[in-house]
Short mmCIF file of C-alpha atoms in Angstrom, two decimals:
data_model
loop_
_atom_site.label_atom_id
_atom_site.label_comp_id
_atom_site.label_asym_id
_atom_site.label_seq_id
_atom_site.Cartn_x
_atom_site.Cartn_y
_atom_site.Cartn_z
CA UNK A 1 -84.15 -34.73 70.84
CA UNK A 2 -86.22 -35.05 74.00
CA UNK A 3 -85.55 -38.80 74.01
CA UNK A 4 -81.79 -38.18 73.82
CA UNK A 5 -81.92 -35.65 76.67
CA UNK A 6 -83.98 -38.02 78.78
CA UNK A 7 -81.58 -40.89 78.14
CA UNK A 8 -78.54 -38.79 79.08
CA UNK A 9 -80.32 -37.50 82.18
CA UNK A 10 -81.07 -41.08 83.17
CA UNK A 11 -77.41 -42.06 82.76
CA UNK A 12 -76.32 -39.05 84.79
CA UNK A 13 -78.76 -39.90 87.57
CA UNK A 14 -77.55 -43.51 87.66
CA UNK A 15 -73.96 -42.31 87.81
CA UNK A 16 -74.73 -39.93 90.67
CA UNK A 17 -76.59 -42.62 92.61
CA UNK A 18 -73.76 -45.09 92.08
CA UNK A 19 -71.14 -42.58 93.24
CA UNK A 20 -73.20 -41.72 96.31
CA UNK A 21 -73.45 -45.40 97.18
CA UNK A 22 -69.69 -45.86 96.85
CA UNK A 23 -68.81 -42.68 98.76
CA UNK A 24 -71.16 -43.59 101.61
CA UNK A 25 -69.36 -46.90 102.02
CA UNK A 26 -66.01 -45.13 101.97
CA UNK A 27 -67.29 -42.58 104.47
CA UNK A 28 -68.40 -45.36 106.81
CA UNK A 29 -64.87 -46.76 106.74
CA UNK A 30 -62.93 -43.47 106.91
CA UNK A 31 -65.13 -41.09 108.94
CA UNK A 32 -62.66 -41.15 111.83
CA UNK A 33 -59.91 -39.69 109.65
CA UNK A 34 -62.20 -37.00 108.29
CA UNK A 35 -63.39 -36.11 111.78
CA UNK A 36 -59.81 -35.93 113.06
CA UNK A 37 -58.92 -33.60 110.19
CA UNK A 38 -61.87 -31.32 110.92
CA UNK A 39 -61.03 -31.27 114.64
CA UNK A 40 -57.50 -30.21 113.71
CA UNK A 41 -58.97 -27.33 111.70
CA UNK A 42 -60.81 -26.20 114.82
CA UNK A 43 -57.67 -26.54 116.97
CA UNK A 44 -55.76 -24.45 114.45
CA UNK A 45 -58.48 -21.80 114.59
CA UNK A 46 -58.41 -21.73 118.39
CA UNK A 47 -54.60 -21.44 118.40
CA UNK A 48 -54.70 -18.58 115.91
CA UNK A 49 -57.30 -16.75 117.98
CA UNK A 50 -55.57 -17.30 121.31
CA UNK A 51 -52.21 -16.00 120.03
CA UNK A 52 -54.04 -12.79 119.18
CA UNK A 53 -54.27 -12.09 122.93
CA UNK A 54 -50.45 -11.96 123.07
CA UNK A 55 -50.04 -9.74 120.03
CA UNK A 56 -48.32 -6.42 120.65
CA UNK A 57 -48.54 -3.94 117.76
CA UNK A 58 -45.33 -2.19 116.90
CA UNK A 59 -43.30 -0.78 114.01
CA UNK A 60 -43.49 -2.88 110.87
CA UNK A 61 -40.34 -4.90 110.34
CA UNK A 62 -38.03 -4.27 107.40
CA UNK A 63 -39.15 -6.51 104.55
CA UNK A 64 -37.77 -6.87 101.05
CA UNK A 65 -41.21 -7.73 99.67
CA UNK A 66 -42.63 -4.46 100.98
CA UNK A 67 -39.91 -2.56 99.10
CA UNK A 68 -40.45 -4.43 95.83
CA UNK A 69 -44.25 -4.70 95.80
CA UNK A 70 -46.42 -1.59 96.01
CA UNK A 71 -48.98 -1.62 98.79
CA UNK A 72 -52.47 -2.42 97.53
CA UNK A 73 -54.10 -0.31 100.18
CA UNK A 74 -56.87 -1.15 102.57
CA UNK A 75 -59.55 -0.65 99.92
CA UNK A 76 -57.96 -3.24 97.58
CA UNK A 77 -56.87 -5.79 100.17
CA UNK A 78 -59.91 -7.91 99.23
CA UNK A 79 -58.21 -8.94 95.95
CA UNK A 80 -55.96 -11.43 97.75
CA UNK A 81 -58.85 -12.91 99.68
CA UNK A 82 -60.98 -13.16 96.53
CA UNK A 83 -58.31 -15.14 94.70
CA UNK A 84 -57.87 -17.48 97.66
CA UNK A 85 -61.62 -18.07 97.88
CA UNK A 86 -61.74 -18.84 94.15
CA UNK A 87 -58.92 -21.40 94.49
CA UNK A 88 -60.61 -23.01 97.50
CA UNK A 89 -64.03 -23.29 95.83
CA UNK A 90 -62.56 -24.54 92.53
CA UNK A 91 -60.63 -27.30 94.26
CA UNK A 92 -63.62 -28.32 96.37
CA UNK A 93 -65.81 -28.57 93.27
CA UNK A 94 -63.15 -30.63 91.48
CA UNK A 95 -63.11 -33.19 94.31
CA UNK A 96 -66.82 -33.80 93.64
CA UNK A 97 -66.48 -34.11 89.87
CA UNK A 98 -66.74 -37.96 89.92
CA UNK A 99 -70.45 -37.54 90.66
CA UNK A 100 -71.05 -35.96 87.25
CA UNK A 101 -68.25 -36.55 84.76
CA UNK A 102 -67.25 -39.85 83.19
CA UNK A 103 -63.49 -39.25 83.50
CA UNK A 104 -63.11 -40.32 87.13
CA UNK A 105 -59.74 -40.83 88.75
CA UNK A 106 -60.38 -40.08 92.43
CA UNK A 107 -62.78 -40.91 95.22
CA UNK A 108 -64.06 -37.81 97.01
CA UNK A 109 -63.84 -39.20 100.55
CA UNK A 110 -60.34 -40.58 100.06
CA UNK A 111 -58.98 -37.43 98.45
CA UNK A 112 -60.26 -35.30 101.36
CA UNK A 113 -58.71 -37.72 103.86
CA UNK A 114 -55.42 -37.14 102.10
CA UNK A 115 -55.82 -33.36 101.92
CA UNK A 116 -56.74 -33.10 105.61
CA UNK A 117 -53.65 -35.15 106.50
CA UNK A 118 -51.47 -32.64 104.63
CA UNK A 119 -53.23 -29.72 106.30
CA UNK A 120 -52.94 -31.34 109.74
CA UNK A 121 -49.16 -31.80 109.51
CA UNK A 122 -48.58 -28.32 108.08
CA UNK A 123 -50.82 -26.57 110.59
CA UNK A 124 -49.23 -28.30 113.58
CA UNK A 125 -45.87 -26.95 112.42
CA UNK A 126 -47.44 -23.53 111.91
CA UNK A 127 -48.89 -23.45 115.44
CA UNK A 128 -45.50 -24.33 116.94
CA UNK A 129 -43.81 -21.64 114.85
CA UNK A 130 -46.08 -18.66 115.50
CA UNK A 131 -46.30 -19.46 119.21
CA UNK A 132 -42.49 -19.52 119.41
CA UNK A 133 -42.14 -15.87 118.33
CA UNK A 134 -44.87 -13.25 117.93
CA UNK A 135 -44.05 -10.58 115.37
CA UNK A 136 -45.86 -7.22 115.07
CA UNK A 137 -48.50 -7.75 112.40
CA UNK A 138 -48.09 -5.79 109.15
CA UNK A 139 -51.80 -5.96 108.30
CA UNK A 140 -53.81 -2.76 108.51
CA UNK A 141 -55.92 -3.82 111.48
CA UNK A 142 -52.83 -5.10 113.36
CA UNK A 143 -50.92 -1.82 113.36
CA UNK A 144 -50.54 0.60 116.23
CA UNK A 145 -53.65 2.64 116.87
CA UNK A 146 -56.10 0.03 115.57
CA UNK A 147 -58.74 -1.24 117.96
CA UNK A 148 -58.45 -4.71 116.44
CA UNK A 149 -54.69 -4.97 117.03
CA UNK A 150 -55.21 -6.52 120.47
CA UNK A 151 -58.01 -8.57 121.95
CA UNK A 152 -59.41 -7.57 125.35
CA UNK A 153 -58.87 -9.97 128.20
CA UNK A 154 -61.38 -12.82 127.91
CA UNK A 155 -64.19 -12.85 130.45
CA UNK A 156 -64.01 -16.63 130.75
CA UNK A 157 -61.77 -19.49 129.74
CA UNK A 158 -64.39 -20.78 127.30
CA UNK A 159 -64.32 -17.50 125.37
CA UNK A 160 -60.89 -18.43 124.03
CA UNK A 161 -62.41 -21.44 122.25
CA UNK A 162 -64.90 -19.29 120.31
CA UNK A 163 -63.33 -18.81 116.89
CA UNK A 164 -65.85 -16.16 115.81
CA UNK A 165 -65.78 -17.26 112.18
CA UNK A 166 -65.26 -15.54 109.77
CA UNK A 167 -64.60 -12.22 111.53
CA UNK A 168 -62.03 -13.73 113.87
CA UNK A 169 -60.21 -15.38 110.98
CA UNK A 170 -60.09 -12.29 108.76
CA UNK A 171 -59.02 -9.93 111.53
CA UNK A 172 -56.56 -12.06 113.47
CA UNK A 173 -53.08 -10.87 114.46
CA UNK A 174 -49.95 -12.61 115.65
CA UNK A 175 -50.27 -15.87 113.69
CA UNK A 176 -47.72 -14.93 111.04
CA UNK A 177 -45.02 -17.53 110.43
CA UNK A 178 -46.03 -19.14 108.24
CA UNK A 179 -48.96 -18.22 105.96
CA UNK A 180 -52.10 -20.30 106.40
CA UNK A 181 -53.42 -19.13 103.03
CA UNK A 182 -50.35 -20.62 101.37
CA UNK A 183 -50.80 -23.90 103.25
CA UNK A 184 -54.21 -24.38 101.68
CA UNK A 185 -53.19 -23.07 98.26
CA UNK A 186 -50.08 -25.24 97.92
CA UNK A 187 -51.85 -28.32 99.30
CA UNK A 188 -54.62 -27.94 96.74
CA UNK A 189 -52.23 -27.29 93.86
CA UNK A 190 -49.98 -30.23 94.72
CA UNK A 191 -52.97 -32.54 95.11
CA UNK A 192 -54.32 -31.61 91.69
CA UNK A 193 -50.81 -31.89 90.27
CA UNK A 194 -50.82 -35.57 91.23
CA UNK A 195 -54.44 -36.57 90.67
CA UNK A 196 -55.68 -34.03 88.14
CA UNK A 197 -55.87 -34.85 84.45
CA UNK A 198 -55.61 -31.51 82.64
CA UNK A 199 -52.11 -30.19 82.15
CA UNK A 200 -53.32 -26.64 81.47
CA UNK A 201 -55.11 -26.50 84.82
CA UNK A 202 -52.01 -27.79 86.60
CA UNK A 203 -49.95 -25.01 85.06
CA UNK A 204 -52.65 -22.49 85.92
CA UNK A 205 -52.70 -23.73 89.51
CA UNK A 206 -48.97 -23.09 90.00
CA UNK A 207 -49.32 -19.67 88.37
CA UNK A 208 -52.17 -18.77 90.72
CA UNK A 209 -50.09 -19.94 93.69
CA UNK A 210 -47.33 -17.51 92.68
CA UNK A 211 -49.84 -14.69 92.16
CA UNK A 212 -51.41 -15.52 95.54
CA UNK A 213 -47.97 -15.23 97.17
CA UNK A 214 -47.40 -11.79 95.68
CA UNK A 215 -50.87 -10.56 96.60
CA UNK A 216 -50.46 -11.69 100.22
CA UNK A 217 -47.33 -9.58 100.53
CA UNK A 218 -48.77 -6.66 98.55
CA UNK A 219 -51.87 -6.57 100.75
CA UNK A 220 -49.60 -6.68 103.83
CA UNK A 221 -51.33 -9.73 105.27
CA UNK A 222 -47.94 -11.36 105.91
CA UNK A 223 -44.26 -10.64 105.77
CA UNK A 224 -42.33 -12.11 102.87
CA UNK A 225 -40.70 -14.65 105.19
CA UNK A 226 -44.14 -16.07 106.01
CA UNK A 227 -44.73 -16.84 102.34
CA UNK A 228 -41.21 -18.11 101.66
CA UNK A 229 -41.27 -20.48 104.64
CA UNK A 230 -44.69 -21.76 103.54
CA UNK A 231 -43.40 -22.60 100.06
CA UNK A 232 -40.69 -24.99 101.16
CA UNK A 233 -42.39 -26.25 104.35
CA UNK A 234 -45.70 -27.23 102.77
CA UNK A 235 -44.04 -28.82 99.74
CA UNK A 236 -41.76 -30.89 101.97
CA UNK A 237 -44.64 -31.87 104.26
CA UNK A 238 -46.79 -33.01 101.35
CA UNK A 239 -43.86 -34.89 99.83
CA UNK A 240 -43.03 -36.89 102.98
CA UNK A 241 -46.59 -37.38 104.28
CA UNK A 242 -47.72 -38.55 100.85
CA UNK A 243 -45.08 -41.30 100.98
CA UNK A 244 -46.42 -42.55 104.32
CA UNK A 245 -50.04 -42.69 103.22
CA UNK A 246 -51.44 -45.62 101.23
CA UNK A 247 -51.87 -44.82 97.57
CA UNK A 248 -55.38 -44.12 96.31
CA UNK A 249 -57.08 -47.03 94.51
CA UNK A 250 -56.86 -46.99 90.74
CA UNK A 251 -60.12 -46.04 89.07
CA UNK A 252 -59.09 -47.22 85.63
CA UNK A 253 -61.43 -49.53 83.74
CA UNK A 254 -59.05 -52.44 84.14
CA UNK A 255 -59.14 -52.20 87.93
CA UNK A 256 -62.75 -51.15 88.38
CA UNK A 257 -64.15 -54.65 88.47
CA UNK A 258 -61.96 -55.66 91.40
CA UNK A 259 -61.95 -52.39 93.34
CA UNK A 260 -65.57 -51.34 93.32
CA UNK A 261 -67.35 -50.83 95.60
CA UNK A 262 -64.14 -50.65 97.66
CA UNK A 263 -65.47 -52.03 100.88
CA UNK A 264 -63.51 -54.67 102.74
CA UNK A 265 -66.66 -55.74 104.49
CA UNK A 266 -68.70 -56.13 101.31
CA UNK A 267 -68.00 -59.50 99.72
CA UNK A 268 -71.00 -59.55 97.46
CA UNK A 269 -69.64 -59.97 93.93
CA UNK A 270 -72.97 -59.10 92.40
CA UNK A 271 -72.90 -55.63 93.92
CA UNK A 272 -69.40 -55.10 92.52
CA UNK A 273 -70.58 -56.03 89.06
CA UNK A 274 -73.60 -53.72 89.27
CA UNK A 275 -71.43 -50.82 90.41
CA UNK A 276 -69.06 -51.47 87.54
CA UNK A 277 -71.90 -51.42 85.02
CA UNK A 278 -73.32 -48.17 86.40
CA UNK A 279 -69.98 -46.38 86.50
CA UNK A 280 -68.72 -47.44 83.09
CA UNK A 281 -71.93 -47.86 81.15
CA UNK A 282 -71.25 -51.52 80.27
CA UNK A 283 -73.94 -54.14 80.27
CA UNK A 284 -71.69 -57.18 79.92
CA UNK A 285 -69.47 -58.96 82.37
CA UNK A 286 -66.29 -56.86 82.85
CA UNK A 287 -64.23 -60.01 83.22
CA UNK A 288 -65.49 -61.34 79.90
CA UNK A 289 -63.83 -59.26 77.19
CA UNK A 290 -63.06 -62.02 74.67
CA UNK A 291 -62.61 -61.00 71.09
CA UNK A 292 -65.58 -61.93 68.97
CA UNK A 293 -65.47 -62.46 65.21
CA UNK A 294 -68.17 -63.10 62.60
CA UNK A 295 -67.85 -66.00 60.18
CA UNK A 296 -70.54 -67.08 57.68
CA UNK A 297 -73.09 -64.91 59.43
CA UNK A 298 -72.37 -66.46 62.85
CA UNK A 299 -70.59 -64.74 65.79
CA UNK A 300 -68.03 -66.90 67.54
CA UNK A 301 -65.85 -66.38 70.61
CA UNK A 302 -62.04 -66.11 70.48
CA UNK A 303 -62.08 -66.19 66.69
CA UNK A 304 -62.76 -70.00 66.60
CA UNK A 305 -64.81 -71.28 63.67
CA UNK A 306 -67.46 -73.88 64.45
CA UNK A 307 -68.62 -75.98 61.49
CA UNK A 308 -71.90 -77.76 61.28
CA UNK A 309 -70.88 -81.41 61.06
CA UNK A 310 -74.39 -82.58 60.22
CA UNK A 311 -74.58 -80.35 57.15
CA UNK A 312 -71.20 -81.64 55.99
CA UNK A 313 -72.20 -85.29 56.41
CA UNK A 314 -75.44 -84.80 54.53
CA UNK A 315 -73.42 -83.38 51.67
#
């Protein structure tokens, strides 16, 4: 039993080391795209904070979702945020599953490059939209009489660029159309829809996206229009941006020998073969998969029978 556990642990460690080696090479080639995506996240945060200075609390607008969905109340508003956090963490963990599980279809670096591209396009549209028209926030801390409804005049220009995470994100006002929570949720669900392998999880993801939409409105974080616009905007953005991006390399066994380690600068065929062996647990040459048959106690290649001419002549 201990031998079996040790052998499996050794395989797992080899798999992790191999994945790390591959992902480091991919990171060296694609770090600019990842950095650009992270910078865009910061720009989006700065834009959401700066629009808070222009927010003017007022009467809550008439909203069909507010009539249909009962208000959760300030003490239960955390339910929406809890579900969003669970979706975010679950997706992030899934993107790192190739380091542990044998069923690998994605590369972590490449999938995050793709996700950040979707987020970048959607968030640029969101910034343009909520800067065009500022609506009175329906959230509890954005209503008239709340100290958090408006931000005091900044003491310096640099103060605007301080996002104050996570307090500034949770208690922002004015960045309404359209919902940032739905941007992330729909991007994650659509990405898993394309690259995930379990149908039940795909169905669960769409169900959670619908529940997240209802909870956002019920907790009064957004108007219904913010959620509705997010649904068709994000789906269209992902659809068109995905067509412009190069498709992810195929991680199937048939393509592994030629794709790994996926570095245009690495022309060492021996390294490719070693990576293939580590990832797929094969000790033979992946290119050599000839059918072998056994005849008269001897194993031959391609089913060809080789006779011993000397033994026949002596007979």
